[in-house]
mmCIF file with all atom_site columns, C-alpha atoms in Angstrom:
data_model
loop_
_atom_site.group_PDB
_atom_site.id
_atom_site.type_symbol
_atom_site.label_atom_id
_atom_site.label_alt_id
_atom_site.label_comp_id
_atom_site.label_asym_id
_atom_site.label_entity_id
_atom_site.label_seq_id
_atom_site.pdbx_PDB_ins_code
_atom_site.Cartn_x
_atom_site.Cartn_y
_atom_site.Cartn_z
_atom_site.occupancy
_atom_site.B_iso_or_equiv
_atom_site.pdbx_formal_charge
_atom_site.auth_seq_id
_atom_site.auth_comp_id
_atom_site.auth_asym_id
_atom_site.auth_atom_id
_atom_site.pdbx_PDB_model_num
ATOM 1  C CA . MET A 1 1  ? 7.052   12.000  -4.684  1.00 70.00 ? 1  MET A CA 1
ATOM 2  C CA . ILE A 1 2  ? 9.678   10.331  -2.524  1.00 82.00 ? 2  ILE A CA 1
ATOM 3  C CA . ILE A 1 3  ? 7.152   8.976   -0.002  1.00 83.00 ? 3  ILE A CA 1
ATOM 4  C CA . ALA A 1 4  ? 5.575   6.845   -2.735  1.00 86.00 ? 4  ALA A CA 1
ATOM 5  C CA . VAL A 1 5  ? 8.933   5.368   -3.714  1.00 89.00 ? 5  VAL A CA 1
ATOM 6  C CA . VAL A 1 6  ? 9.754   4.625   -0.064  1.00 90.00 ? 6  VAL A CA 1
ATOM 7  C CA . ALA A 1 7  ? 6.314   3.027   0.436   1.00 91.00 ? 7  ALA A CA 1
ATOM 8  C CA . GLU A 1 8  ? 6.841   0.733   -2.547  1.00 92.00 ? 8  GLU A CA 1
ATOM 9  C CA . ALA A 1 9  ? 10.301  -0.243  -1.300  1.00 94.00 ? 9  ALA A CA 1
ATOM 10 C CA . ALA A 1 10 ? 8.890   -0.984  2.169   1.00 92.00 ? 10 ALA A CA 1
ATOM 11 C CA . GLN A 1 11 ? 6.141   -3.103  0.615   1.00 93.00 ? 11 GLN A CA 1
ATOM 12 C CA . ASP A 1 12 ? 8.645   -5.085  -1.466  1.00 94.00 ? 12 ASP A CA 1
ATOM 13 C CA . THR A 1 13 ? 10.845  -5.659  1.583   1.00 94.00 ? 13 THR A CA 1
ATOM 14 C CA . VAL A 1 14 ? 8.035   -6.737  3.925   1.00 92.00 ? 14 VAL A CA 1
ATOM 15 C CA . MET A 1 15 ? 6.492   -9.069  1.342   1.00 92.00 ? 15 MET A CA 1
ATOM 16 C CA . GLY A 1 16 ? 9.914   -10.528 0.523   1.00 93.00 ? 16 GLY A CA 1
ATOM 17 C CA . VAL A 1 17 ? 10.768  -11.196 4.156   1.00 94.00 ? 17 VAL A CA 1
ATOM 18 C CA . LEU A 1 18 ? 7.365   -12.402 5.394   1.00 91.00 ? 18 LEU A CA 1
ATOM 19 C CA . TRP A 1 19 ? 6.131   -14.015 2.159   1.00 90.00 ? 19 TRP A CA 1
ATOM 20 C CA . LYS A 1 20 ? 2.656   -12.562 2.632   1.00 87.00 ? 20 LYS A CA 1
ATOM 21 C CA . ALA A 1 21 ? 0.525   -9.814  1.159   1.00 86.00 ? 21 ALA A CA 1
ATOM 22 C CA . TRP A 1 22 ? 1.236   -6.445  2.779   1.00 90.00 ? 22 TRP A CA 1
ATOM 23 C CA . PRO A 1 23 ? -0.453  -4.183  3.327   1.00 92.00 ? 23 PRO A CA 1
ATOM 24 C CA . GLU A 1 24 ? -3.651  -6.149  3.090   1.00 89.00 ? 24 GLU A CA 1
ATOM 25 C CA . CYS A 1 25 ? -7.050  -4.676  2.271   1.00 89.00 ? 25 CYS A CA 1
ATOM 26 C CA . PRO A 1 26 ? -9.249  -5.443  5.291   1.00 87.00 ? 26 PRO A CA 1
ATOM 27 C CA . VAL A 1 27 ? -12.316 -5.761  3.046   1.00 86.00 ? 27 VAL A CA 1
ATOM 28 C CA . HIS A 1 28 ? -11.026 -7.979  0.223   1.00 87.00 ? 28 HIS A CA 1
ATOM 29 C CA . ARG A 1 29 ? -8.003  -9.604  1.918   1.00 87.00 ? 29 ARG A CA 1
ATOM 30 C CA . THR A 1 30 ? -5.850  -8.781  -1.110  1.00 88.00 ? 30 THR A CA 1
ATOM 31 C CA . VAL A 1 31 ? -2.621  -6.820  -1.268  1.00 91.00 ? 31 VAL A CA 1
ATOM 32 C CA . ALA A 1 32 ? -3.034  -3.055  -1.438  1.00 92.00 ? 32 ALA A CA 1
ATOM 33 C CA . SER A 1 33 ? -0.954  -1.006  -3.860  1.00 91.00 ? 33 SER A CA 1
ATOM 34 C CA . VAL A 1 34 ? 0.279   2.528   -4.077  1.00 90.00 ? 34 VAL A CA 1
ATOM 35 C CA . TYR A 1 35 ? -1.258  4.205   -7.149  1.00 75.00 ? 35 TYR A CA 1
ATOM 36 C CA . ARG A 1 36 ? 0.021   7.257   -9.077  1.00 64.00 ? 36 ARG A CA 1
ATOM 37 C CA . LEU A 1 37 ? -2.888  9.439   -10.169 1.00 59.00 ? 37 LEU A CA 1
ATOM 38 C CA . ARG A 1 38 ? -0.767  11.931  -12.103 1.00 54.00 ? 38 ARG A CA 1
ATOM 39 C CA . GLY A 1 39 ? 2.780   12.085  -13.345 1.00 48.00 ? 39 GLY A CA 1
ATOM 40 C CA . GLU A 1 40 ? 2.901   8.320   -13.681 1.00 44.00 ? 40 GLU A CA 1
ATOM 41 C CA . SER A 1 41 ? 6.346   7.047   -14.501 1.00 45.00 ? 41 SER A CA 1
ATOM 42 C CA . GLN A 1 42 ? 6.873   3.926   -16.529 1.00 42.00 ? 42 GLN A CA 1
ATOM 43 C CA . GLY A 1 43 ? 6.875   0.766   -14.453 1.00 44.00 ? 43 GLY A CA 1
ATOM 44 C CA . SER A 1 44 ? 5.792   2.510   -11.257 1.00 43.00 ? 44 SER A CA 1
ATOM 45 C CA . SER A 1 45 ? 2.579   2.034   -9.308  1.00 47.00 ? 45 SER A CA 1
ATOM 46 C CA . ALA A 1 46 ? 3.139   4.867   -6.825  1.00 46.00 ? 46 ALA A CA 1
ATOM 47 C CA . ALA A 1 47 ? 0.313   7.353   -6.253  1.00 47.00 ? 47 ALA A CA 1
ATOM 48 C CA . GLU A 1 48 ? 0.388   11.068  -5.801  1.00 44.00 ? 48 GLU A CA 1
ATOM 49 C CA . VAL A 1 49 ? -2.783  13.028  -5.149  1.00 44.00 ? 49 VAL A CA 1
ATOM 50 C CA . GLY A 1 50 ? -1.605  16.503  -4.255  1.00 46.00 ? 50 GLY A CA 1
ATOM 51 C CA . ASP A 1 51 ? 0.569   15.879  -1.199  1.00 49.00 ? 51 ASP A CA 1
ATOM 52 C CA . ASP A 1 52 ? -1.342  12.714  -0.229  1.00 72.00 ? 52 ASP A CA 1
ATOM 53 C CA . VAL A 1 53 ? -0.131  9.225   -1.061  1.00 84.00 ? 53 VAL A CA 1
ATOM 54 C CA . SER A 1 54 ? -2.456  6.345   -0.220  1.00 88.00 ? 54 SER A CA 1
ATOM 55 C CA . TRP A 1 55 ? -2.565  2.570   -0.275  1.00 90.00 ? 55 TRP A CA 1
ATOM 56 C CA . ARG A 1 56 ? -5.361  1.430   -2.606  1.00 91.00 ? 56 ARG A CA 1
ATOM 57 C CA . CYS A 1 57 ? -7.179  -1.845  -3.093  1.00 92.00 ? 57 CYS A CA 1
ATOM 58 C CA . TYR A 1 58 ? -8.056  -3.155  -6.530  1.00 88.00 ? 58 TYR A CA 1
ATOM 59 C CA . GLY A 1 59 ? -10.740 -5.611  -5.433  1.00 81.00 ? 59 GLY A CA 1
ATOM 60 C CA . GLN A 1 60 ? -13.348 -7.255  -7.614  1.00 80.00 ? 60 GLN A CA 1
ATOM 61 C CA . GLU A 1 61 ? -15.853 -4.508  -6.808  1.00 79.00 ? 61 GLU A CA 1
ATOM 62 C CA . GLY A 1 62 ? -13.566 -1.680  -7.960  1.00 82.00 ? 62 GLY A CA 1
ATOM 63 C CA . THR A 1 63 ? -10.871 0.393   -6.307  1.00 86.00 ? 63 THR A CA 1
ATOM 64 C CA . HIS A 1 64 ? -10.967 2.094   -2.942  1.00 88.00 ? 64 HIS A CA 1
ATOM 65 C CA . ALA A 1 65 ? -8.546  3.696   -0.504  1.00 86.00 ? 65 ALA A CA 1
ATOM 66 C CA . VAL A 1 66 ? -7.204  1.495   2.302   1.00 88.00 ? 66 VAL A CA 1
ATOM 67 C CA . ALA A 1 67 ? -5.202  4.085   4.277   1.00 86.00 ? 67 ALA A CA 1
ATOM 68 C CA . PRO A 1 68 ? -2.871  7.014   3.724   1.00 85.00 ? 68 PRO A CA 1
ATOM 69 C CA . VAL A 1 69 ? 0.778   5.960   3.481   1.00 85.00 ? 69 VAL A CA 1
ATOM 70 C CA . GLY A 1 70 ? 2.200   6.364   6.973   1.00 81.00 ? 70 GLY A CA 1
ATOM 71 C CA . SER A 1 71 ? -1.136  5.633   8.658   1.00 80.00 ? 71 SER A CA 1
ATOM 72 C CA . LEU A 1 72 ? -1.453  1.867   8.308   1.00 72.00 ? 72 LEU A CA 1
ATOM 73 C CA . ARG A 1 73 ? -1.010  1.414   12.044  1.00 62.00 ? 73 ARG A CA 1
ATOM 74 C CA . THR A 1 74 ? -4.343  3.150   12.575  1.00 51.00 ? 74 THR A CA 1
ATOM 75 C CA . ALA A 1 75 ? -5.972  1.014   9.880   1.00 48.00 ? 75 ALA A CA 1
ATOM 76 C CA . ARG A 1 76 ? -4.334  -2.366  10.574  1.00 50.00 ? 76 ARG A CA 1
ATOM 77 C CA . GLU A 1 77 ? -1.852  -3.956  12.933  1.00 50.00 ? 77 GLU A CA 1
ATOM 78 C CA . SER A 1 78 ? 1.870   -4.156  12.247  1.00 49.00 ? 78 SER A CA 1
ATOM 79 C CA . PRO A 1 79 ? 2.872   -6.754  9.614   1.00 49.00 ? 79 PRO A CA 1
ATOM 80 C CA . PHE A 1 80 ? 5.641   -8.031  11.858  1.00 48.00 ? 80 PHE A CA 1
ATOM 81 C CA . PRO A 1 81 ? 4.803   -10.830 14.295  1.00 53.00 ? 81 PRO A CA 1
ATOM 82 C CA . GLY A 1 82 ? 5.181   -9.665  17.876  1.00 52.00 ? 82 GLY A CA 1
ATOM 83 C CA . GLY A 1 83 ? 4.854   -5.926  17.232  1.00 49.00 ? 83 GLY A CA 1
ATOM 84 C CA . ASP A 1 84 ? 6.713   -3.254  15.336  1.00 46.00 ? 84 ASP A CA 1
#
């Protein structure tokens, strides 16, 4: 799904520019990933669950959803200092 590829590219760009974990799991303070439940392609960590693509945390206590891709603003603030 294209949204998963775009989400991974956005994550790479933000982390490369800001040199910080993004998006961050609010519970574990670790970087969240996009996870592909089915149709996994080699070398990709993008997730497709039906039409839903979500950021997931792989914390010490197991995995859990952080937020749907495209909805981080409702879950956390913008990664960019000073706003969007």
